[in-house]
């Protein structure tokens, strides 16, 4: 253990910050409220008694608390964030501004529909852009995030199969899939069977066809896949799954690679979720909120969940009940009408970029990834031959016998001022390093990143393993003990034992 | 194209460095037949002014609750959010960070989530809370699935007082895993018979809501005891978390799982989303809990820090054996919740709750004096049900014509129940002024005359 360098533990601009629960005084509040008027108590004897245990602070104390916390975070606003499969692109602030306009940000979901025609128009316009970009006839807007979209898509597929009297039993998922794919299949009541990859990093078509039978409901494929490669036999895959009466689900997490250049509808896809918080620039917010609309092919469209917007002679209408639907909705997946605030942001982005700009997005995203591949291929070990799509996959062969792991590389990159790439995913290669630069990075940024990674690779090969193991050294915290956290879970603050009070 | 930093010269230089002649060479794995030659049929790019103008026009077509006396609730509540909260959540370090997978550069997110978990556990009266779910409806559904795993039973009782969207989402999700639902319909005044009679030894859980959809408060202790005796869990949903500053916490009445909608703190009603789901449980059921958890630990220098933990429950490790498929949750909405509750503090939270209750109680008495209005609730927090002398749907439209968002007609959520067509839910938060109440009462007199 190294001693703190300063009396306070602070290091210049890096300020230590306790939990709110350890500061302030319960007598304080940062909100001035009007006095409570005289009124009868209607709580029926169920008034809450005793202290809840919340702390009290004034507004300036609250400001400092969160500002100091914010300064302990890396963010796309601060620097390069090449996290593979996460599409960390610039988040335009225009989107934030329009999402907060009075009349959009403050609407109540159950206002009379006559008073929210503009909001329904926004939902309809967002849906129109998503359908046109994907070449699909319908979209279910309500899923709250990508995984929720997967589940919704599979429920739609199941409803269509059940309507045909043949629910089927299993879903095929490649080994390289996001963990959410098999989990979503399970929560839709399907068994999961894995499809192997071939030595080119794509679905092994022959092995896939061998697994096809009357019990297969769907195949779930990410395209481009998580190795950063386009599934070049996708038309054959679509034909094969349709041939046995199954459906083709596509995980749209990587849509940024093809937006404006390829329409999933032209690939024979029946169902695909779109992560609006990836391709369509809405902020990740430290883990959400997302939004995962699901585009649907014509055979699946009638089974889309409630609610949805339709346009009639009297303007827009919200179909909220099965009895009002001319389709056969399988149910409801979320309260109210979906992540409206995220729709607003995504639509502002799509309108800003336009059809020409969105096409440029995928071109630049793919160009940037291939530029990383070209710059790093001699020092790292690319898992597959190029070209790649919007992300590039390396494995840890280049670190063999260096004593340095993928994790160590990631932590060393942190000291250099970069967010690390995705580590150890996908599972199909050893010690994966998956890098996704996105289109919003400049050539200068990529050049510096390439030079930095090459320098780290050379240092690793030169036997400097110890310095890697010590990284990161310059962060608010150094490596954290995850084993301890899991072995003795401390998931909330608890007041110190009374003995501590006595000692005061 | 203001979001794209590459110049044409950069692009040429980069293609040369890659060793290809043109961008199409990088897309060569895409079958030629499906490559688009040019832009799809959508408008071209636009500057900020044009986009802003379009959204201002859309916003102008809506009646903003900020410009109208508003009494809407039914699962989404308009509260005043302090200016500092919206400022702080827009700091780029919070707004534009990803999920905190690299804890050394994510201590800000991890610490606020740890504080959030603590706050949620405290206000619900539970032992452990997770780092958020999508919303109250999906959190409730996850709670039910969790109860199924804990009890290894598959029969679920859903109260008639549970928000209809929560009921529908739960019913949608449960069928796929072979779970069976028993969901009694509300009586014609929104009440229901004692649920304890429906609990048997095959029951995984009973799901109630407090305050319920019609605004009534319930002492859950007896039902909790009945559940416990039968080996079932009691799940309590809360759609208005501000109530927890005034009403006995579900955990203190014996609930085993609390699933709540956290929107009221820090988050606008936002036309229904994004909101933030809360999920709090007993420590003994922790391993069956869905969603992310942040835990305390130490770094290599022995200093306190925070990490995502117990991830062996989650999809990225366990795949189809995970406790849920959830990945992205509601991080930023959880931050807004955390900041607002921190601003309020113990004293402010209690005060805000008392203010809501008194405002609603005052309004209820005034509405009861209007001809054609009957207040049905004996108990409530900040929302109650009234029976009107005319169909509530038409009354609400007539009030909207007068610039008043008067309430939610129960028929909006129960269109197939003509016997509920004259019921309206009325919510009154701290944002309702005396003048708002005057206008509602006067307008109702006119409309019901």
Short mmCIF file of C-alpha atoms in Angstrom, two decimals, chain B residues 4-437:
data_model
loop_
_atom_site.label_atom_id
_atom_site.label_comp_id
_atom_site.label_asym_id
_atom_site.label_seq_id
_atom_site.Cartn_x
_atom_site.Cartn_y
_atom_site.Cartn_z
CA UNK B 4 -18.24 14.43 -39.02
CA UNK B 5 -14.58 15.42 -38.54
CA UNK B 6 -13.04 13.66 -41.56
CA UNK B 7 -12.21 15.84 -44.57
CA UNK B 8 -12.16 14.52 -48.13
CA UNK B 9 -8.40 14.74 -47.99
CA UNK B 10 -8.36 12.65 -44.79
CA UNK B 11 -10.54 10.07 -46.47
CA UNK B 12 -8.22 9.83 -49.48
CA UNK B 13 -5.14 9.55 -47.27
CA UNK B 14 -6.76 6.91 -45.10
CA UNK B 15 -7.90 4.81 -48.07
CA UNK B 16 -4.32 4.97 -49.37
CA UNK B 17 -2.95 3.89 -46.00
CA UNK B 18 -5.39 0.98 -45.94
CA UNK B 19 -4.35 0.13 -49.49
CA UNK B 20 -7.71 0.21 -51.25
CA UNK B 21 -8.87 2.34 -54.17
CA UNK B 22 -12.22 3.45 -52.82
CA UNK B 23 -14.73 3.11 -50.01
CA UNK B 24 -16.68 0.46 -51.92
CA UNK B 25 -13.72 -1.88 -51.53
CA UNK B 26 -14.32 -1.84 -47.78
CA UNK B 27 -17.92 -2.95 -48.30
CA UNK B 28 -16.97 -5.80 -50.60
CA UNK B 29 -18.38 -8.46 -48.26
CA UNK B 30 -21.86 -7.03 -48.82
CA UNK B 31 -23.54 -8.89 -51.69
CA UNK B 32 -23.62 -6.42 -54.62
CA UNK B 33 -27.35 -6.93 -55.18
CA UNK B 34 -28.19 -5.37 -51.82
CA UNK B 35 -25.82 -2.39 -51.88
CA UNK B 36 -27.68 0.91 -52.30
CA UNK B 37 -26.34 3.19 -55.02
CA UNK B 38 -27.33 6.42 -53.32
CA UNK B 39 -29.17 7.90 -50.37
CA UNK B 40 -32.51 6.44 -49.32
CA UNK B 41 -35.69 8.44 -49.89
CA UNK B 42 -35.49 10.81 -46.93
CA UNK B 43 -34.68 14.52 -46.69
CA UNK B 44 -31.03 15.65 -46.81
CA UNK B 45 -29.06 17.00 -43.85
CA UNK B 46 -30.14 20.22 -42.15
CA UNK B 47 -28.64 22.84 -39.88
CA UNK B 48 -29.55 23.36 -36.24
CA UNK B 49 -31.97 26.19 -36.95
CA UNK B 50 -34.09 24.17 -39.33
CA UNK B 51 -34.26 21.15 -37.03
CA UNK B 52 -35.07 23.27 -34.01
CA UNK B 53 -37.84 25.01 -35.93
CA UNK B 54 -39.43 21.67 -36.85
CA UNK B 55 -39.47 20.53 -33.23
CA UNK B 56 -40.80 23.87 -32.01
CA UNK B 57 -43.67 23.43 -34.46
CA UNK B 58 -44.41 19.94 -33.17
CA UNK B 59 -44.20 21.14 -29.56
CA UNK B 60 -46.64 23.92 -30.43
CA UNK B 61 -49.27 21.39 -31.46
CA UNK B 62 -49.43 19.99 -27.93
CA UNK B 63 -51.02 21.33 -24.77
CA UNK B 64 -48.12 21.63 -22.35
CA UNK B 65 -49.02 20.80 -18.73
CA UNK B 66 -46.79 23.75 -17.88
CA UNK B 67 -49.39 26.04 -19.44
CA UNK B 68 -52.51 24.35 -18.07
CA UNK B 69 -53.79 23.40 -14.64
CA UNK B 70 -52.87 19.72 -14.57
CA UNK B 71 -54.32 16.94 -12.44
CA UNK B 72 -52.97 13.94 -14.35
CA UNK B 73 -51.48 10.94 -12.59
CA UNK B 74 -52.24 7.25 -13.11
CA UNK B 75 -48.58 6.26 -12.93
CA UNK B 76 -46.82 9.47 -14.05
CA UNK B 77 -46.68 12.57 -11.87
CA UNK B 78 -45.69 16.15 -12.54
CA UNK B 79 -43.43 17.50 -9.82
CA UNK B 80 -41.18 20.51 -9.66
CA UNK B 81 -37.61 19.47 -10.46
CA UNK B 82 -34.93 21.79 -9.06
CA UNK B 83 -32.89 23.53 -11.77
CA UNK B 84 -29.61 22.10 -10.53
CA UNK B 85 -30.76 18.52 -11.16
CA UNK B 86 -31.23 18.99 -14.89
CA UNK B 87 -28.00 20.95 -15.07
CA UNK B 88 -25.99 18.20 -13.39
CA UNK B 89 -27.34 15.31 -15.45
CA UNK B 90 -26.25 17.21 -18.56
CA UNK B 91 -22.61 17.29 -17.52
CA UNK B 92 -20.85 15.42 -20.29
CA UNK B 93 -19.02 13.17 -17.84
CA UNK B 94 -22.38 11.75 -16.72
CA UNK B 95 -24.42 12.13 -19.89
CA UNK B 96 -21.91 10.69 -22.35
CA UNK B 97 -20.30 7.90 -20.35
CA UNK B 98 -21.03 4.25 -21.09
CA UNK B 99 -21.94 1.58 -18.57
CA UNK B 100 -19.16 1.60 -15.93
CA UNK B 101 -17.28 -1.49 -17.12
CA UNK B 102 -13.88 0.13 -16.40
CA UNK B 103 -14.25 1.09 -12.74
CA UNK B 104 -11.01 3.09 -12.51
CA UNK B 105 -12.46 5.70 -14.87
CA UNK B 106 -16.11 5.35 -13.81
CA UNK B 107 -16.08 6.04 -10.08
CA UNK B 108 -18.49 8.94 -10.59
CA UNK B 109 -21.19 6.74 -12.08
CA UNK B 110 -20.49 3.89 -9.68
CA UNK B 111 -20.65 6.07 -6.58
CA UNK B 112 -23.93 7.74 -7.53
CA UNK B 113 -25.44 4.33 -8.29
CA UNK B 114 -24.29 3.10 -4.87
CA UNK B 115 -25.98 6.13 -3.31
CA UNK B 116 -29.07 5.50 -5.46
CA UNK B 117 -29.24 1.87 -4.28
CA UNK B 118 -29.00 3.08 -0.69
CA UNK B 119 -31.74 5.68 -1.16
CA UNK B 120 -34.07 3.16 -2.80
CA UNK B 121 -33.51 0.62 -0.04
CA UNK B 122 -34.19 3.25 2.63
CA UNK B 123 -37.37 4.75 1.21
CA UNK B 124 -38.90 1.36 0.36
CA UNK B 125 -37.92 -0.08 3.73
CA UNK B 126 -36.00 -2.91 2.09
CA UNK B 127 -32.51 -4.33 2.50
CA UNK B 128 -31.05 -4.20 -1.02
CA UNK B 129 -31.88 -2.36 -4.24
CA UNK B 130 -30.41 -2.66 -7.73
CA UNK B 131 -29.03 0.03 -10.03
CA UNK B 132 -32.39 0.48 -11.85
CA UNK B 133 -34.75 -1.15 -14.33
CA UNK B 134 -36.50 0.36 -17.37
CA UNK B 135 -39.67 1.52 -15.63
CA UNK B 136 -42.20 0.58 -12.98
CA UNK B 137 -44.14 -1.79 -15.23
CA UNK B 138 -41.12 -3.82 -16.33
CA UNK B 139 -39.66 -3.75 -12.80
CA UNK B 140 -42.91 -5.29 -11.52
CA UNK B 141 -42.80 -7.95 -14.19
CA UNK B 142 -39.18 -8.76 -13.28
CA UNK B 143 -40.21 -8.94 -9.62
CA UNK B 144 -42.81 -11.55 -10.48
CA UNK B 145 -40.34 -13.63 -12.50
CA UNK B 146 -37.93 -13.39 -9.58
CA UNK B 147 -40.63 -14.59 -7.18
CA UNK B 148 -41.13 -17.57 -9.47
CA UNK B 149 -37.43 -18.43 -9.25
CA UNK B 150 -37.30 -17.96 -5.47
CA UNK B 151 -40.39 -20.05 -4.70
CA UNK B 152 -40.16 -22.44 -7.69
CA UNK B 153 -43.88 -21.95 -8.11
CA UNK B 154 -45.76 -20.65 -11.11
CA UNK B 155 -49.06 -19.15 -9.99
CA UNK B 156 -49.26 -15.39 -9.67
CA UNK B 157 -52.04 -13.25 -8.21
CA UNK B 158 -52.27 -9.71 -9.63
CA UNK B 159 -54.37 -7.25 -7.65
CA UNK B 160 -57.17 -5.34 -9.36
CA UNK B 161 -55.55 -2.27 -7.85
CA UNK B 162 -52.36 -2.80 -9.86
CA UNK B 163 -51.92 -0.30 -12.72
CA UNK B 164 -53.49 -1.85 -15.85
CA UNK B 165 -50.25 -1.36 -17.84
CA UNK B 166 -48.31 -3.20 -15.13
CA UNK B 167 -50.87 -6.00 -15.24
CA UNK B 168 -50.64 -6.23 -19.02
CA UNK B 169 -46.84 -6.22 -19.08
CA UNK B 170 -46.70 -8.90 -16.38
CA UNK B 171 -49.29 -11.04 -18.15
CA UNK B 172 -47.42 -10.67 -21.43
CA UNK B 173 -44.10 -11.73 -19.92
CA UNK B 174 -45.27 -14.54 -17.67
CA UNK B 175 -46.91 -16.79 -20.19
CA UNK B 176 -43.66 -17.68 -21.94
CA UNK B 177 -42.23 -19.25 -18.81
CA UNK B 178 -45.29 -21.32 -18.04
CA UNK B 179 -46.53 -19.02 -15.29
CA UNK B 180 -50.23 -18.69 -14.70
CA UNK B 181 -51.89 -15.45 -13.64
CA UNK B 182 -54.97 -14.89 -11.54
CA UNK B 183 -56.01 -11.28 -12.05
CA UNK B 184 -59.34 -10.28 -10.54
CA UNK B 185 -61.03 -7.28 -12.16
CA UNK B 186 -61.80 -4.17 -10.11
CA UNK B 187 -65.31 -3.69 -8.70
CA UNK B 188 -67.38 -0.84 -10.10
CA UNK B 189 -65.83 1.57 -7.59
CA UNK B 190 -62.27 0.28 -8.10
CA UNK B 191 -62.25 -1.90 -5.03
CA UNK B 192 -61.59 -5.63 -4.76
CA UNK B 193 -62.22 -8.55 -2.42
CA UNK B 194 -59.58 -9.73 0.05
CA UNK B 195 -56.67 -11.18 -1.92
CA UNK B 196 -55.57 -13.45 0.92
CA UNK B 197 -58.37 -15.82 -0.09
CA UNK B 198 -56.67 -16.35 -3.46
CA UNK B 199 -53.32 -17.42 -1.99
CA UNK B 200 -52.66 -21.15 -2.04
CA UNK B 201 -49.65 -23.44 -1.82
CA UNK B 202 -48.97 -23.11 -5.54
CA UNK B 203 -48.80 -19.33 -5.39
CA UNK B 204 -45.43 -17.76 -6.13
CA UNK B 205 -46.49 -14.24 -5.27
CA UNK B 206 -49.25 -11.73 -4.84
CA UNK B 207 -48.72 -8.37 -6.51
CA UNK B 208 -50.39 -5.34 -4.99
CA UNK B 209 -49.90 -1.63 -5.51
CA UNK B 210 -49.78 1.01 -2.78
CA UNK B 211 -51.32 3.56 -3.15
CA UNK B 212 -53.34 1.46 -5.59
CA UNK B 213 -54.35 2.51 -9.11
CA UNK B 214 -57.48 4.18 -7.72
CA UNK B 215 -55.45 6.01 -5.08
CA UNK B 216 -56.41 3.97 -2.03
CA UNK B 217 -53.92 3.10 0.69
CA UNK B 218 -53.65 -0.38 2.14
CA UNK B 219 -52.17 -1.85 5.27
CA UNK B 220 -50.37 -4.82 3.75
CA UNK B 221 -49.45 -6.52 7.02
CA UNK B 222 -52.24 -9.11 7.06
CA UNK B 223 -51.75 -10.00 3.40
CA UNK B 224 -48.00 -10.28 3.98
CA UNK B 225 -48.65 -12.70 6.85
CA UNK B 226 -51.02 -14.75 4.70
CA UNK B 227 -48.42 -14.93 1.94
CA UNK B 228 -45.72 -15.93 4.33
CA UNK B 229 -47.90 -18.66 5.82
CA UNK B 230 -48.46 -20.09 2.35
CA UNK B 231 -44.81 -19.78 1.31
CA UNK B 232 -45.60 -17.10 -1.25
CA UNK B 233 -43.91 -13.71 -1.66
CA UNK B 234 -45.64 -10.35 -1.44
CA UNK B 235 -44.63 -7.98 -4.24
CA UNK B 236 -45.60 -4.35 -3.75
CA UNK B 237 -45.61 -1.94 -6.68
CA UNK B 238 -45.40 1.81 -6.08
CA UNK B 239 -46.15 4.19 -8.94
CA UNK B 240 -45.77 7.40 -6.92
CA UNK B 241 -42.51 7.28 -4.95
CA UNK B 242 -43.12 10.62 -3.27
CA UNK B 243 -45.78 8.78 -1.26
CA UNK B 244 -42.97 6.98 0.55
CA UNK B 245 -42.21 10.22 2.38
CA UNK B 246 -45.62 10.10 4.07
CA UNK B 247 -46.93 6.55 3.89
CA UNK B 248 -45.62 3.53 5.76
CA UNK B 249 -43.01 1.78 3.59
CA UNK B 250 -43.93 -1.54 1.93
CA UNK B 251 -40.89 -3.15 3.55
CA UNK B 252 -42.20 -2.14 6.96
CA UNK B 253 -45.51 -3.86 6.18
CA UNK B 254 -43.88 -7.16 5.20
CA UNK B 255 -43.36 -6.88 1.43
CA UNK B 256 -40.70 -9.24 0.08
CA UNK B 257 -40.05 -7.32 -3.15
CA UNK B 258 -40.78 -3.70 -3.95
CA UNK B 259 -41.01 -2.65 -7.60
CA UNK B 260 -41.53 1.03 -8.21
CA UNK B 261 -41.66 3.77 -10.78
CA UNK B 262 -39.12 6.40 -9.77
CA UNK B 263 -40.09 9.06 -12.31
CA UNK B 264 -41.56 11.44 -9.72
CA UNK B 265 -38.12 12.23 -8.39
CA UNK B 266 -35.89 14.08 -10.83
CA UNK B 267 -37.60 13.01 -14.03
CA UNK B 268 -40.31 14.68 -16.06
CA UNK B 269 -43.41 12.85 -17.19
CA UNK B 270 -41.90 13.05 -20.71
CA UNK B 271 -44.93 11.57 -22.49
CA UNK B 272 -44.26 8.28 -20.75
CA UNK B 273 -40.52 7.74 -20.99
CA UNK B 274 -37.73 7.39 -20.31
CA UNK B 275 -38.60 6.76 -16.68
CA UNK B 276 -36.76 4.72 -14.07
CA UNK B 277 -37.74 1.41 -12.51
CA UNK B 278 -36.76 0.65 -8.92
CA UNK B 279 -36.36 -2.85 -7.55
CA UNK B 280 -35.67 -3.60 -3.89
CA UNK B 281 -35.53 -7.01 -2.21
CA UNK B 282 -34.61 -8.88 0.92
CA UNK B 283 -30.93 -9.75 1.25
CA UNK B 284 -31.72 -13.48 1.32
CA UNK B 285 -33.11 -13.29 -2.23
CA UNK B 286 -30.19 -11.32 -3.63
CA UNK B 287 -28.85 -14.05 -5.91
CA UNK B 288 -32.15 -14.27 -7.78
CA UNK B 289 -32.32 -10.52 -8.33
CA UNK B 290 -32.22 -9.18 -11.91
CA UNK B 291 -30.24 -6.15 -13.08
CA UNK B 292 -26.95 -4.47 -12.30
CA UNK B 293 -25.62 -4.04 -8.79
CA UNK B 294 -22.88 -1.76 -7.58
CA UNK B 295 -20.83 -2.87 -4.62
CA UNK B 296 -18.18 -1.36 -2.39
CA UNK B 297 -14.61 -2.64 -2.51
CA UNK B 298 -11.02 -1.42 -2.23
CA UNK B 299 -8.43 -0.50 -4.85
CA UNK B 300 -4.79 -1.60 -5.08
CA UNK B 301 -3.83 1.18 -2.64
CA UNK B 302 -6.51 0.12 -0.17
CA UNK B 303 -8.76 3.07 -0.88
CA UNK B 304 -12.54 2.66 -0.94
CA UNK B 305 -14.06 2.37 -4.40
CA UNK B 306 -17.02 0.88 -6.22
CA UNK B 307 -17.50 -1.78 -8.92
CA UNK B 308 -20.29 -3.59 -10.72
CA UNK B 309 -20.67 -6.84 -8.84
CA UNK B 310 -22.45 -10.20 -8.62
CA UNK B 311 -22.51 -10.19 -12.41
CA UNK B 312 -22.70 -13.97 -12.50
CA UNK B 313 -26.47 -13.36 -12.35
CA UNK B 314 -26.33 -11.39 -15.60
CA UNK B 315 -26.68 -12.13 -19.29
CA UNK B 316 -23.15 -11.24 -20.37
CA UNK B 317 -21.83 -14.03 -18.14
CA UNK B 318 -24.69 -16.51 -17.80
CA UNK B 319 -26.37 -16.02 -21.19
CA UNK B 320 -29.63 -18.06 -21.28
CA UNK B 321 -29.30 -18.93 -17.58
CA UNK B 322 -29.23 -15.29 -16.46
CA UNK B 323 -31.79 -13.85 -14.03
CA UNK B 324 -32.90 -11.39 -16.74
CA UNK B 325 -31.96 -10.31 -20.25
CA UNK B 326 -31.61 -6.67 -19.13
CA UNK B 327 -28.39 -4.87 -20.06
CA UNK B 328 -28.86 -1.13 -20.61
CA UNK B 329 -31.06 0.19 -17.78
CA UNK B 330 -31.98 3.76 -16.80
CA UNK B 331 -28.65 5.08 -15.49
CA UNK B 332 -29.14 8.77 -16.20
CA UNK B 333 -32.73 8.75 -14.90
CA UNK B 334 -31.39 7.05 -11.76
CA UNK B 335 -28.91 9.93 -11.44
CA UNK B 336 -31.73 12.47 -11.74
CA UNK B 337 -33.64 10.57 -9.03
CA UNK B 338 -30.53 10.44 -6.85
CA UNK B 339 -29.84 14.17 -7.22
CA UNK B 340 -33.43 15.23 -6.54
CA UNK B 341 -33.68 13.09 -3.42
CA UNK B 342 -30.28 14.33 -2.24
CA UNK B 343 -31.48 17.92 -2.72
CA UNK B 344 -34.63 17.23 -0.74
CA UNK B 345 -32.92 15.32 2.05
CA UNK B 346 -34.84 13.74 4.91
CA UNK B 347 -36.61 16.95 5.83
CA UNK B 348 -37.42 18.05 2.27
CA UNK B 349 -38.69 14.61 1.25
CA UNK B 350 -41.05 14.45 4.22
CA UNK B 351 -42.15 18.03 3.57
CA UNK B 352 -42.75 17.40 -0.14
CA UNK B 353 -44.86 14.35 0.67
CA UNK B 354 -46.88 16.23 3.30
CA UNK B 355 -47.43 19.07 0.84
CA UNK B 356 -48.68 16.68 -1.83
CA UNK B 357 -51.04 15.00 0.60
CA UNK B 358 -52.45 18.25 1.95
CA UNK B 359 -52.89 19.68 -1.56
CA UNK B 360 -54.79 16.60 -2.67
CA UNK B 361 -56.86 16.44 0.54
CA UNK B 362 -57.85 20.08 0.11
CA UNK B 363 -58.80 19.50 -3.50
CA UNK B 364 -60.81 16.38 -2.66
CA UNK B 365 -62.92 18.34 -0.19
CA UNK B 366 -63.53 21.08 -2.72
CA UNK B 367 -64.45 18.64 -5.50
CA UNK B 368 -66.81 16.79 -3.16
CA UNK B 369 -68.80 20.02 -2.90
CA UNK B 370 -69.30 20.23 -6.68
CA UNK B 371 -72.68 18.89 -7.86
CA UNK B 372 -72.23 15.73 -9.86
CA UNK B 373 -68.87 14.82 -8.28
CA UNK B 374 -68.48 12.08 -5.67
CA UNK B 375 -65.08 11.34 -4.13
CA UNK B 376 -64.85 7.55 -3.75
CA UNK B 377 -61.72 7.27 -1.62
CA UNK B 378 -61.66 7.06 2.16
CA UNK B 379 -57.87 7.05 1.99
CA UNK B 380 -55.37 8.40 -0.51
CA UNK B 381 -51.97 10.07 -0.83
CA UNK B 382 -51.99 12.61 -3.70
CA UNK B 383 -54.46 10.98 -6.08
CA UNK B 384 -58.06 9.83 -5.72
CA UNK B 385 -60.99 8.63 -7.78
CA UNK B 386 -64.15 10.60 -8.38
CA UNK B 387 -67.46 9.43 -9.81
CA UNK B 388 -68.92 11.97 -12.23
CA UNK B 389 -72.50 12.52 -13.27
CA UNK B 390 -71.40 12.24 -16.90
CA UNK B 391 -68.99 9.88 -18.71
CA UNK B 392 -65.45 10.81 -17.64
CA UNK B 393 -63.96 10.59 -21.14
CA UNK B 394 -66.27 13.31 -22.44
CA UNK B 395 -65.76 15.41 -19.30
CA UNK B 396 -61.99 15.28 -19.69
CA UNK B 397 -62.28 16.37 -23.34
CA UNK B 398 -64.56 19.24 -22.34
CA UNK B 399 -62.07 20.30 -19.65
CA UNK B 400 -59.22 20.14 -22.19
CA UNK B 401 -61.24 22.47 -24.44
CA UNK B 402 -61.16 24.91 -21.53
CA UNK B 403 -57.37 24.53 -21.22
CA UNK B 404 -57.49 22.24 -18.19
CA UNK B 405 -55.94 18.77 -17.94
CA UNK B 406 -58.51 17.63 -15.44
CA UNK B 407 -57.68 13.99 -14.78
CA UNK B 408 -57.38 10.58 -16.35
CA UNK B 409 -60.67 8.89 -17.26
CA UNK B 410 -60.55 5.29 -16.03
CA UNK B 411 -62.06 4.32 -19.40
CA UNK B 412 -58.73 5.25 -21.04
CA UNK B 413 -57.28 2.15 -19.38
CA UNK B 414 -60.48 0.08 -18.99
CA UNK B 415 -62.39 0.77 -22.24
CA UNK B 416 -64.22 -2.55 -21.93
CA UNK B 417 -65.76 -1.69 -18.56
CA UNK B 418 -68.84 0.54 -19.05
CA UNK B 419 -69.45 0.42 -15.30
CA UNK B 420 -66.19 2.33 -14.78
CA UNK B 421 -66.90 4.92 -17.48
CA UNK B 422 -67.95 7.61 -15.00
CA UNK B 423 -64.76 7.33 -12.92
CA UNK B 424 -61.90 9.81 -13.17
CA UNK B 425 -58.52 9.76 -11.42
CA UNK B 426 -57.49 13.14 -10.06
CA UNK B 427 -53.93 13.81 -8.89
CA UNK B 428 -52.76 16.91 -7.08
CA UNK B 429 -49.04 17.38 -6.52
CA UNK B 430 -47.18 20.38 -5.09
CA UNK B 431 -47.41 21.99 -8.55
CA UNK B 432 -51.17 22.54 -8.18
CA UNK B 433 -52.03 26.08 -7.06
CA UNK B 434 -55.18 27.45 -5.42
CA UNK B 435 -55.97 29.09 -8.73
CA UNK B 436 -55.63 25.74 -10.54
CA UNK B 437 -58.08 24.17 -8.08
#
